[in-house]
Amino acid sequence: MIRVGMVGLGLISAAHGHGYELEKDAVEVAAVCDKADDLAEVRAKVIGCKAYVDYDAFLADPTVDVVDLMVPHHLHYEMARAALEAGKHVLVEKPLANSSAEASDLLELAKSKGLVISVAENTRFVAAYLALQKILEDGRIGDVRLIRTFIAGSEVVRLSDPTLWKGSRTGAGGGTIMDAGAHSFYLLRWLFGDIKKVRAIQYKLVPESEVEDHAIVSGTLDTGAIFSSEFTFTAEIPWTERLEVYGSTGSVIIDQLADPPAVWYRDEWDAKGTPLEGVGSDVFGWKLHSIADGVRDFARAIAEKRPPLVEAEVGVFALRVIERAYESVAQDGKELEV
Ligand SMILES: NC(=O)c1ccc[n+]([C@@H]2O[C@H](COP(=O)([O-])OP(=O)(O)OC[C@H]3O[C@@H](n4cnc5c(N)ncnc54)[C@H](O)[C@@H]3O)[C@@H](O)[C@H]2O)c1
C-alpha cells in the first residue's frame, strides 16, 4: 500500500480525496493536516486516519510515504522542500511553486534524494483533451495553425475577501495568469510543443483584490502556430474551459458547457462536425474526474516505480511562461521570448 498524507483540506481537497477513494486497493490516506481549527480532526474521523494541525509533526510521521500539498501558492515551495527533506515523495497542486527557479530547485532536490515530485495538473486527464491528443497523433487536422484557450469561472467572493490568500499578491503570487495560466500553458506544451514568444495584458474588476481577475496572453509556438489564451475569474457560469484548435485539414472545438462538448470539423462544409468518441457532456464532473484521475496516477506511479504521466518539467515550463507573461504586462504588452 502507498500511504498518502493530505495537507490543506480546503476547496480542492474533496477531489483529491475522491481520487484516493477510487484507488483504495493500492492507496491508503494515512494522515491529514490542516492548520485551521478542527478541519483535520473532522476529516480524519470521516476517513479513519490520523489528524495533524502542525506540519512538522505531520512530516515526522513515518507512516506517510507521499505528501499531497493543496495549500495556498506561497507555501508550495517551502512545504514541498520540507517534505522532500523528510524523505517523502511529493505531489503539489498547481502551480508547482511561485517561480520557475523555485520549481527547478524542487526538482533537483527530489532527484538528489531519489524521490518523485510532480504537479497535480488535471489538464492531462481531461477526457476531451485526451481524445484531442489522439486526433492530433493521427494527423487528422493536419498542421496546427491557431490554438485558442479560454478558462472562465467566478472567484469574485474569494477575491473580494482580504483575509483570504486568493486575492493577495503575496499569497497567490498573481491572479488569472498564475492560476489559470498554469493549466493553459501546460496544455499548450503537452499537446502542441514549446511556446516561443508571449505578450500579455491584464485587467482587474474586483476592487478589493490585489491581483488581476482577467488576462489575455497570446504568442507563437516553436512550430510557428499562433496561440491566444484568455482567463477570467469574474464569469458567473459553471466553471468551464474552451479550446479551439484550427489545423490545415480540419479543426476541433472543445467547450465544457456545450453538448456534445468536443467536436471535430473536417473542412469548411462540415456544418455538423463529428463528436469526439467517448466524450460526453459532464458540466459539473469533467474537472472533478480529471483531478481525481491525476492524483490516482501519481499514487499508482509511486507504487509501480514509474514516472507519473505529468512530468514536473512541464510544470516548470508553465511557470517560465507565466513569468514572461507578467513581464510583458509590466512592459505594456510587449512581445517577449520565453
Ligand atoms: N486543479 C484545479 O483546477 C484547482 C482548482 C482549485 C484549486 N487548485 C489549487 O489547489 C491549491 C489549494 O487551493 P484551494 O482553493 O483548495 O485553497 P483553500 O484556501 O480552499 O484551501 C487551502 C487550505 O490550506 C490550509 N493551510 C494553509 N496553510 C497551511 C499550513 N501551513 N499547514 C496546513 N494547512 C494549511 C488552509 O487552512 C486551507 O484549509 C492551490 O494551489 C490552487 O491553485 C487547483
GROMACS .gro file of N, CA, C and O in nm, residues 134-228:
model
  380
  134LYS      N    1  -0.543   1.209  -2.947
  134LYS     CA    2  -0.549   1.102  -3.048
  134LYS      C    3  -0.566   1.161  -3.188
  134LYS      O    4  -0.504   1.119  -3.284
  135ILE      N    5  -0.656   1.261  -3.199
  135ILE     CA    6  -0.681   1.326  -3.329
  135ILE      C    7  -0.551   1.387  -3.381
  135ILE      O    8  -0.517   1.376  -3.499
  136LEU      N    9  -0.476   1.449  -3.292
  136LEU     CA   10  -0.351   1.514  -3.332
  136LEU      C   11  -0.248   1.408  -3.374
  136LEU      O   12  -0.180   1.422  -3.475
  137GLU      N   13  -0.240   1.301  -3.293
  137GLU     CA   14  -0.143   1.194  -3.323
  137GLU      C   15  -0.173   1.128  -3.457
  137GLU      O   16  -0.083   1.092  -3.532
  138ASP      N   17  -0.303   1.116  -3.489
  138ASP     CA   18  -0.342   1.054  -3.616
  138ASP      C   19  -0.328   1.152  -3.733
  138ASP      O   20  -0.357   1.117  -3.848
  139GLY      N   21  -0.293   1.274  -3.706
  139GLY     CA   22  -0.274   1.375  -3.812
  139GLY      C   23  -0.405   1.417  -3.877
  139GLY      O   24  -0.405   1.464  -3.991
  140ARG      N   25  -0.517   1.400  -3.806
  140ARG     CA   26  -0.647   1.422  -3.871
  140ARG      C   27  -0.679   1.569  -3.898
  140ARG      O   28  -0.764   1.599  -3.980
  141ILE      N   29  -0.612   1.662  -3.829
  141ILE     CA   30  -0.640   1.803  -3.863
  141ILE      C   31  -0.517   1.872  -3.924
  141ILE      O   32  -0.512   1.995  -3.937
  142GLY      N   33  -0.420   1.790  -3.964
  142GLY     CA   34  -0.304   1.845  -4.036
  142GLY      C   35  -0.215   1.930  -3.946
  142GLY      O   36  -0.203   1.906  -3.826
  143ASP      N   37  -0.153   2.032  -4.008
  143ASP     CA   38  -0.064   2.121  -3.932
  143ASP      C   39  -0.147   2.221  -3.854
  143ASP      O   40  -0.233   2.289  -3.911
  144VAL      N   41  -0.121   2.231  -3.725
  144VAL     CA   42  -0.199   2.323  -3.641
  144VAL      C   43  -0.152   2.467  -3.667
  144VAL      O   44  -0.033   2.498  -3.660
  145ARG      N   45  -0.251   2.552  -3.700
  145ARG     CA   46  -0.219   2.693  -3.731
  145ARG      C   47  -0.249   2.786  -3.616
  145ARG      O   48  -0.178   2.883  -3.592
  146LEU      N   49  -0.362   2.760  -3.547
  146LEU     CA   50  -0.408   2.853  -3.442
  146LEU      C   51  -0.471   2.774  -3.328
  146LEU      O   52  -0.549   2.681  -3.350
  147ILE      N   53  -0.438   2.813  -3.204
  147ILE     CA   54  -0.496   2.749  -3.084
  147ILE      C   55  -0.549   2.860  -2.994
  147ILE      O   56  -0.478   2.958  -2.968
  148ARG      N   57  -0.675   2.845  -2.950
  148ARG     CA   58  -0.730   2.941  -2.853
  148ARG      C   59  -0.774   2.866  -2.729
  148ARG      O   60  -0.845   2.767  -2.738
  149THR      N   61  -0.731   2.912  -2.611
  149THR     CA   62  -0.779   2.852  -2.486
  149THR      C   63  -0.854   2.959  -2.407
  149THR      O   64  -0.824   3.078  -2.417
  150PHE      N   65  -0.954   2.913  -2.332
  150PHE     CA   66  -1.034   3.006  -2.250
  150PHE      C   67  -1.069   2.935  -2.121
  150PHE      O   68  -1.120   2.822  -2.123
  151ILE      N   69  -1.040   2.996  -2.009
  151ILE     CA   70  -1.076   2.940  -1.878
  151ILE      C   71  -1.160   3.044  -1.805
  151ILE      O   72  -1.118   3.160  -1.793
  152ALA      N   73  -1.279   3.004  -1.762
  152ALA     CA   74  -1.371   3.101  -1.703
  152ALA      C   75  -1.447   3.042  -1.585
  152ALA      O   76  -1.485   2.925  -1.585
  153GLY      N   77  -1.469   3.126  -1.486
  153GLY     CA   78  -1.549   3.089  -1.369
  153GLY      C   79  -1.550   3.209  -1.276
  153GLY      O   80  -1.498   3.315  -1.311
  154SER      N   81  -1.609   3.192  -1.159
  154SER     CA   82  -1.613   3.306  -1.067
  154SER      C   83  -1.535   3.276  -0.939
  154SER      O   84  -1.558   3.177  -0.871
  155GLU      N   85  -1.443   3.366  -0.911
  155GLU     CA   86  -1.370   3.365  -0.783
  155GLU      C   87  -1.395   3.498  -0.713
  155GLU      O   88  -1.317   3.539  -0.627
  156VAL      N   89  -1.507   3.565  -0.752
  156VAL     CA   90  -1.532   3.701  -0.701
  156VAL      C   91  -1.541   3.702  -0.548
  156VAL      O   92  -1.484   3.791  -0.483
  157VAL      N   93  -1.607   3.601  -0.491
  157VAL     CA   94  -1.624   3.600  -0.344
  157VAL      C   95  -1.489   3.590  -0.275
  157VAL      O   96  -1.457   3.668  -0.185
  158ARG      N   97  -1.405   3.495  -0.321
  158ARG     CA   98  -1.275   3.477  -0.254
  158ARG      C   99  -1.181   3.595  -0.283
  158ARG      O  100  -1.107   3.639  -0.196
  159LEU      N  101  -1.187   3.647  -0.407
  159LEU     CA  102  -1.101   3.761  -0.441
  159LEU      C  103  -1.138   3.886  -0.361
  159LEU      O  104  -1.053   3.972  -0.335
  160SER      N  105  -1.267   3.895  -0.323
  160SER     CA  106  -1.314   4.015  -0.251
  160SER      C  107  -1.281   4.011  -0.103
  160SER      O  108  -1.298   4.110  -0.033
  161ASP      N  109  -1.237   3.894  -0.053
  161ASP     CA  110  -1.213   3.879   0.091
  161ASP      C  111  -1.064   3.899   0.121
  161ASP      O  112  -0.982   3.811   0.093
  162PRO      N  113  -1.028   4.012   0.180
  162PRO     CA  114  -0.886   4.039   0.203
  162PRO      C  115  -0.820   3.947   0.305
  162PRO      O  116  -0.698   3.946   0.317
  163THR      N  117  -0.900   3.866   0.378
  163THR     CA  118  -0.839   3.773   0.474
  163THR      C  119  -0.795   3.643   0.405
  163THR      O  120  -0.728   3.560   0.464
  164LEU      N  121  -0.835   3.624   0.278
  164LEU     CA  122  -0.801   3.500   0.207
  164LEU      C  123  -0.679   3.523   0.116
  164LEU      O  124  -0.651   3.636   0.074
  165TRP      N  125  -0.611   3.414   0.081
  165TRP     CA  126  -0.489   3.424   0.001
  165TRP      C  127  -0.515   3.453  -0.147
  165TRP      O  128  -0.431   3.507  -0.216
  166LYS      N  129  -0.635   3.419  -0.195
  166LYS     CA  130  -0.662   3.421  -0.340
  166LYS      C  131  -0.640   3.558  -0.405
  166LYS      O  132  -0.586   3.567  -0.514
  167GLY      N  133  -0.683   3.664  -0.335
  167GLY     CA  134  -0.669   3.798  -0.392
  167GLY      C  135  -0.544   3.871  -0.343
  167GLY      O  136  -0.526   3.990  -0.372
  168SER      N  137  -0.457   3.798  -0.271
  168SER     CA  138  -0.337   3.862  -0.216
  168SER      C  139  -0.217   3.833  -0.306
  168SER      O  140  -0.194   3.718  -0.344
  169ARG      N  141  -0.141   3.936  -0.337
  169ARG     CA  142  -0.025   3.917  -0.426
  169ARG      C  143   0.075   3.822  -0.361
  169ARG      O  144   0.132   3.735  -0.425
  170THR      N  145   0.094   3.838  -0.230
  170THR     CA  146   0.190   3.750  -0.160
  170THR      C  147   0.137   3.607  -0.156
  170THR      O  148   0.213   3.512  -0.180
  171GLY      N  149   0.010   3.591  -0.124
  171GLY     CA  150  -0.046   3.456  -0.107
  171GLY      C  151  -0.060   3.380  -0.236
  171GLY      O  152  -0.030   3.260  -0.243
  172ALA      N  153  -0.105   3.448  -0.343
  172ALA     CA  154  -0.135   3.378  -0.468
  172ALA      C  155  -0.022   3.391  -0.570
  172ALA      O  156  -0.015   3.314  -0.665
  173GLY      N  157   0.063   3.490  -0.551
  173GLY     CA  158   0.174   3.510  -0.646
  173GLY      C  159   0.128   3.569  -0.778
  173GLY      O  160   0.207   3.588  -0.870
  174GLY      N  161  -0.002   3.597  -0.790
  174GLY     CA  162  -0.057   3.650  -0.915
  174GLY      C  163  -0.204   3.613  -0.923
  174GLY      O  164  -0.256   3.545  -0.832
  175GLY      N  165  -0.269   3.655  -1.029
  175GLY     CA  166  -0.412   3.626  -1.045
  175GLY      C  167  -0.434   3.520  -1.151
  175GLY      O  168  -0.379   3.410  -1.144
  176THR      N  169  -0.514   3.556  -1.252
  176THR     CA  170  -0.554   3.457  -1.352
  176THR      C  171  -0.435   3.399  -1.429
  176THR      O  172  -0.439   3.282  -1.467
  177ILE      N  173  -0.333   3.480  -1.454
  177ILE     CA  174  -0.219   3.428  -1.534
  177ILE      C  175  -0.148   3.319  -1.455
  177ILE      O  176  -0.113   3.214  -1.509
  178MET      N  177  -0.131   3.341  -1.324
  178MET     CA  178  -0.066   3.241  -1.239
  178MET      C  179  -0.155   3.119  -1.220
  178MET      O  180  -0.111   3.005  -1.232
  179ASP      N  181  -0.281   3.145  -1.195
  179ASP     CA  182  -0.374   3.041  -1.151
  179ASP      C  183  -0.428   2.958  -1.268
  179ASP      O  184  -0.414   2.836  -1.273
  180ALA      N  185  -0.489   3.027  -1.365
  180ALA     CA  186  -0.545   2.957  -1.481
  180ALA      C  187  -0.437   2.935  -1.588
  180ALA      O  188  -0.439   2.834  -1.660
  181GLY      N  189  -0.344   3.030  -1.598
  181GLY     CA  190  -0.236   3.017  -1.696
  181GLY      C  191  -0.159   2.887  -1.676
  181GLY      O  192  -0.115   2.825  -1.773
  182ALA      N  193  -0.141   2.846  -1.551
  182ALA     CA  194  -0.069   2.721  -1.523
  182ALA      C  195  -0.132   2.606  -1.602
  182ALA      O  196  -0.062   2.520  -1.655
  183HIS      N  197  -0.266   2.606  -1.613
  183HIS     CA  198  -0.335   2.499  -1.687
  183HIS      C  199  -0.314   2.514  -1.839
  183HIS      O  200  -0.279   2.420  -1.907
  184SER      N  201  -0.338   2.634  -1.889
  184SER     CA  202  -0.332   2.653  -2.036
  184SER      C  203  -0.191   2.637  -2.090
  184SER      O  204  -0.172   2.580  -2.198
  185PHE      N  205  -0.092   2.687  -2.016
  185PHE     CA  206   0.045   2.676  -2.068
  185PHE      C  207   0.094   2.532  -2.060
  185PHE      O  208   0.171   2.487  -2.145
  186TYR      N  209   0.046   2.459  -1.959
  186TYR     CA  210   0.076   2.316  -1.952
  186TYR      C  211   0.014   2.246  -2.075
  186TYR      O  212   0.078   2.168  -2.144
  187LEU      N  213  -0.112   2.279  -2.102
  187LEU     CA  214  -0.185   2.218  -2.213
  187LEU      C  215  -0.116   2.244  -2.347
  187LEU      O  216  -0.097   2.153  -2.429
  188LEU      N  217  -0.076   2.369  -2.369
  188LEU     CA  218  -0.012   2.405  -2.495
  188LEU      C  219   0.117   2.325  -2.515
  188LEU      O  220   0.143   2.271  -2.622
  189ARG      N  221   0.196   2.318  -2.408
  189ARG     CA  222   0.324   2.247  -2.417
  189ARG      C  223   0.302   2.097  -2.437
  189ARG      O  224   0.369   2.033  -2.518
  190TRP      N  225   0.206   2.042  -2.363
  190TRP     CA  226   0.180   1.897  -2.370
  190TRP      C  227   0.135   1.855  -2.510
  190TRP      O  228   0.186   1.759  -2.569
  191LEU      N  229   0.038   1.929  -2.566
  191LEU     CA  230  -0.020   1.885  -2.694
  191LEU      C  231   0.044   1.947  -2.818
  191LEU      O  232   0.036   1.889  -2.926
  192PHE      N  233   0.105   2.064  -2.803
  192PHE     CA  234   0.149   2.136  -2.923
  192PHE      C  235   0.297   2.174  -2.925
  192PHE      O  236   0.347   2.219  -3.026
  193GLY      N  237   0.366   2.163  -2.812
  193GLY     CA  238   0.510   2.193  -2.809
  193GLY      C  239   0.542   2.325  -2.741
  193GLY      O  240   0.454   2.393  -2.688
  194ASP      N  241   0.670   2.360  -2.746
  194ASP     CA  242   0.718   2.477  -2.672
  194ASP      C  243   0.655   2.609  -2.718
  194ASP      O  244   0.631   2.628  -2.838
  195ILE      N  245   0.634   2.696  -2.622
  195ILE     CA  246   0.590   2.832  -2.653
  195ILE      C  247   0.715   2.916  -2.675
  195ILE      O  248   0.809   2.911  -2.596
  196LYS      N  249   0.715   2.992  -2.785
  196LYS     CA  250   0.835   3.068  -2.822
  196LYS      C  251   0.829   3.212  -2.773
  196LYS      O  252   0.921   3.264  -2.713
  197LYS      N  253   0.715   3.278  -2.801
  197LYS     CA  254   0.701   3.419  -2.766
  197LYS      C  255   0.567   3.444  -2.701
  197LYS      O  256   0.468   3.380  -2.739
  198VAL      N  257   0.563   3.539  -2.607
  198VAL     CA  258   0.435   3.577  -2.546
  198VAL      C  259   0.423   3.728  -2.533
  198VAL      O  260   0.524   3.800  -2.524
  199ARG      N  261   0.299   3.773  -2.533
  199ARG     CA  262   0.267   3.910  -2.493
  199ARG      C  263   0.140   3.899  -2.409
  199ARG      O  264   0.060   3.808  -2.429
  200ALA      N  265   0.122   3.990  -2.313
  200ALA     CA  266   0.007   3.976  -2.224
  200ALA      C  267  -0.047   4.111  -2.179
  200ALA      O  268   0.027   4.208  -2.166
  201ILE      N  269  -0.179   4.113  -2.158
  201ILE     CA  270  -0.243   4.228  -2.095
  201ILE      C  271  -0.335   4.176  -1.986
  201ILE      O  272  -0.381   4.062  -1.993
  202GLN      N  273  -0.360   4.256  -1.885
  202GLN     CA  274  -0.446   4.209  -1.776
  202GLN      C  275  -0.539   4.321  -1.728
  202GLN      O  276  -0.514   4.439  -1.752
  203TYR      N  277  -0.648   4.279  -1.660
  203TYR     CA  278  -0.748   4.372  -1.607
  203TYR      C  279  -0.787   4.328  -1.468
  203TYR      O  280  -0.770   4.211  -1.432
  204LYS      N  281  -0.844   4.421  -1.392
  204LYS     CA  282  -0.892   4.387  -1.258
  204LYS      C  283  -1.028   4.452  -1.238
  204LYS      O  284  -1.041   4.576  -1.247
  205LEU      N  285  -1.130   4.369  -1.216
  205LEU     CA  286  -1.265   4.421  -1.194
  205LEU      C  287  -1.301   4.422  -1.045
  205LEU      O  288  -1.383   4.502  -1.001
  206VAL      N  289  -1.242   4.328  -0.968
  206VAL     CA  290  -1.276   4.318  -0.825
  206VAL      C  291  -1.189   4.417  -0.747
  206VAL      O  292  -1.068   4.398  -0.735
  207PRO      N  293  -1.249   4.524  -0.692
  207PRO     CA  294  -1.167   4.631  -0.634
  207PRO      C  295  -1.085   4.588  -0.512
  207PRO      O  296  -0.973   4.634  -0.494
  208GLU      N  297  -1.139   4.495  -0.432
  208GLU     CA  298  -1.069   4.455  -0.307
  208GLU      C  299  -0.946   4.370  -0.336
  208GLU      O  300  -0.860   4.354  -0.250
  209SER      N  301  -0.938   4.311  -0.454
  209SER     CA  302  -0.829   4.219  -0.485
  209SER      C  303  -0.701   4.292  -0.526
  209SER      O  304  -0.706   4.399  -0.586
  210GLU      N  305  -0.585   4.229  -0.495
  210GLU     CA  306  -0.457   4.287  -0.538
  210GLU      C  307  -0.412   4.230  -0.671
  210GLU      O  308  -0.315   4.277  -0.730
  211VAL      N  309  -0.478   4.123  -0.718
  211VAL     CA  310  -0.430   4.054  -0.838
  211VAL      C  311  -0.532   4.065  -0.952
  211VAL      O  312  -0.651   4.088  -0.928
  212GLU      N  313  -0.484   4.044  -1.075
  212GLU     CA  314  -0.572   4.056  -1.191
  212GLU      C  315  -0.676   3.944  -1.194
  212GLU      O  316  -0.645   3.830  -1.155
  213ASP      N  317  -0.798   3.977  -1.239
  213ASP     CA  318  -0.901   3.873  -1.250
  213ASP      C  319  -0.937   3.846  -1.395
  213ASP      O  320  -1.030   3.770  -1.424
  214HIS      N  321  -0.865   3.906  -1.487
  214HIS     CA  322  -0.888   3.884  -1.630
  214HIS      C  323  -0.755   3.907  -1.702
  214HIS      O  324  -0.684   4.002  -1.670
  215ALA      N  325  -0.723   3.820  -1.797
  215ALA     CA  326  -0.599   3.840  -1.872
  215ALA      C  327  -0.609   3.777  -2.010
  215ALA      O  328  -0.685   3.681  -2.030
  216ILE      N  329  -0.533   3.832  -2.102
  216ILE     CA  330  -0.520   3.773  -2.235
  216ILE      C  331  -0.370   3.758  -2.262
  216ILE      O  332  -0.294   3.856  -2.253
  217VAL      N  333  -0.330   3.634  -2.289
  217VAL     CA  334  -0.189   3.606  -2.319
  217VAL      C  335  -0.187   3.545  -2.458
  217VAL      O  336  -0.260   3.448  -2.485
  218SER      N  337  -0.108   3.601  -2.548
  218SER     CA  338  -0.102   3.543  -2.683
  218SER      C  339   0.044   3.533  -2.726
  218SER      O  340   0.132   3.586  -2.660
  219GLY      N  341   0.064   3.461  -2.836
  219GLY     CA  342   0.202   3.446  -2.883
  219GLY      C  343   0.214   3.339  -2.988
  219GLY      O  344   0.116   3.304  -3.055
  220THR      N  345   0.337   3.285  -3.000
  220THR     CA  346   0.362   3.183  -3.101
  220THR      C  347   0.433   3.064  -3.038
  220THR      O  348   0.496   3.076  -2.932
  221LEU      N  349   0.418   2.949  -3.104
  221LEU     CA  350   0.488   2.828  -3.061
  221LEU      C  351   0.610   2.807  -3.150
  221LEU      O  352   0.621   2.867  -3.257
  222ASP      N  353   0.697   2.716  -3.107
  222ASP     CA  354   0.814   2.682  -3.189
  222ASP      C  355   0.773   2.630  -3.327
  222ASP      O  356   0.846   2.646  -3.424
  223THR      N  357   0.655   2.567  -3.334
  223THR     CA  358   0.607   2.511  -3.462
  223THR      C  359   0.565   2.621  -3.560
  223THR      O  360   0.541   2.594  -3.677
  224GLY      N  361   0.550   2.743  -3.510
  224GLY     CA  362   0.501   2.853  -3.594
  224GLY      C  363   0.353   2.881  -3.571
  224GLY      O  364   0.300   2.982  -3.617
  225ALA      N  365   0.284   2.791  -3.499
  225ALA     CA  366   0.141   2.813  -3.471
  225ALA      C  367   0.124   2.936  -3.381
  225ALA      O  368   0.214   2.971  -3.303
  226ILE      N  369   0.006   2.997  -3.393
  226ILE     CA  370  -0.027   3.113  -3.310
  226ILE      C  371  -0.118   3.064  -3.197
  226ILE      O  372  -0.202   2.976  -3.219
  227PHE      N  373  -0.104   3.122  -3.077
  227PHE     CA  374  -0.198   3.086  -2.971
  227PHE      C  375  -0.250   3.213  -2.904
  227PHE      O  376  -0.186   3.318  -2.907
  228SER      N  377  -0.368   3.197  -2.845
  228SER     CA  378  -0.426   3.306  -2.769
  228SER      C  379  -0.500   3.244  -2.651
  228SER      O  380  -0.583   3.155  -2.668
   0.00000   0.00000   0.00000
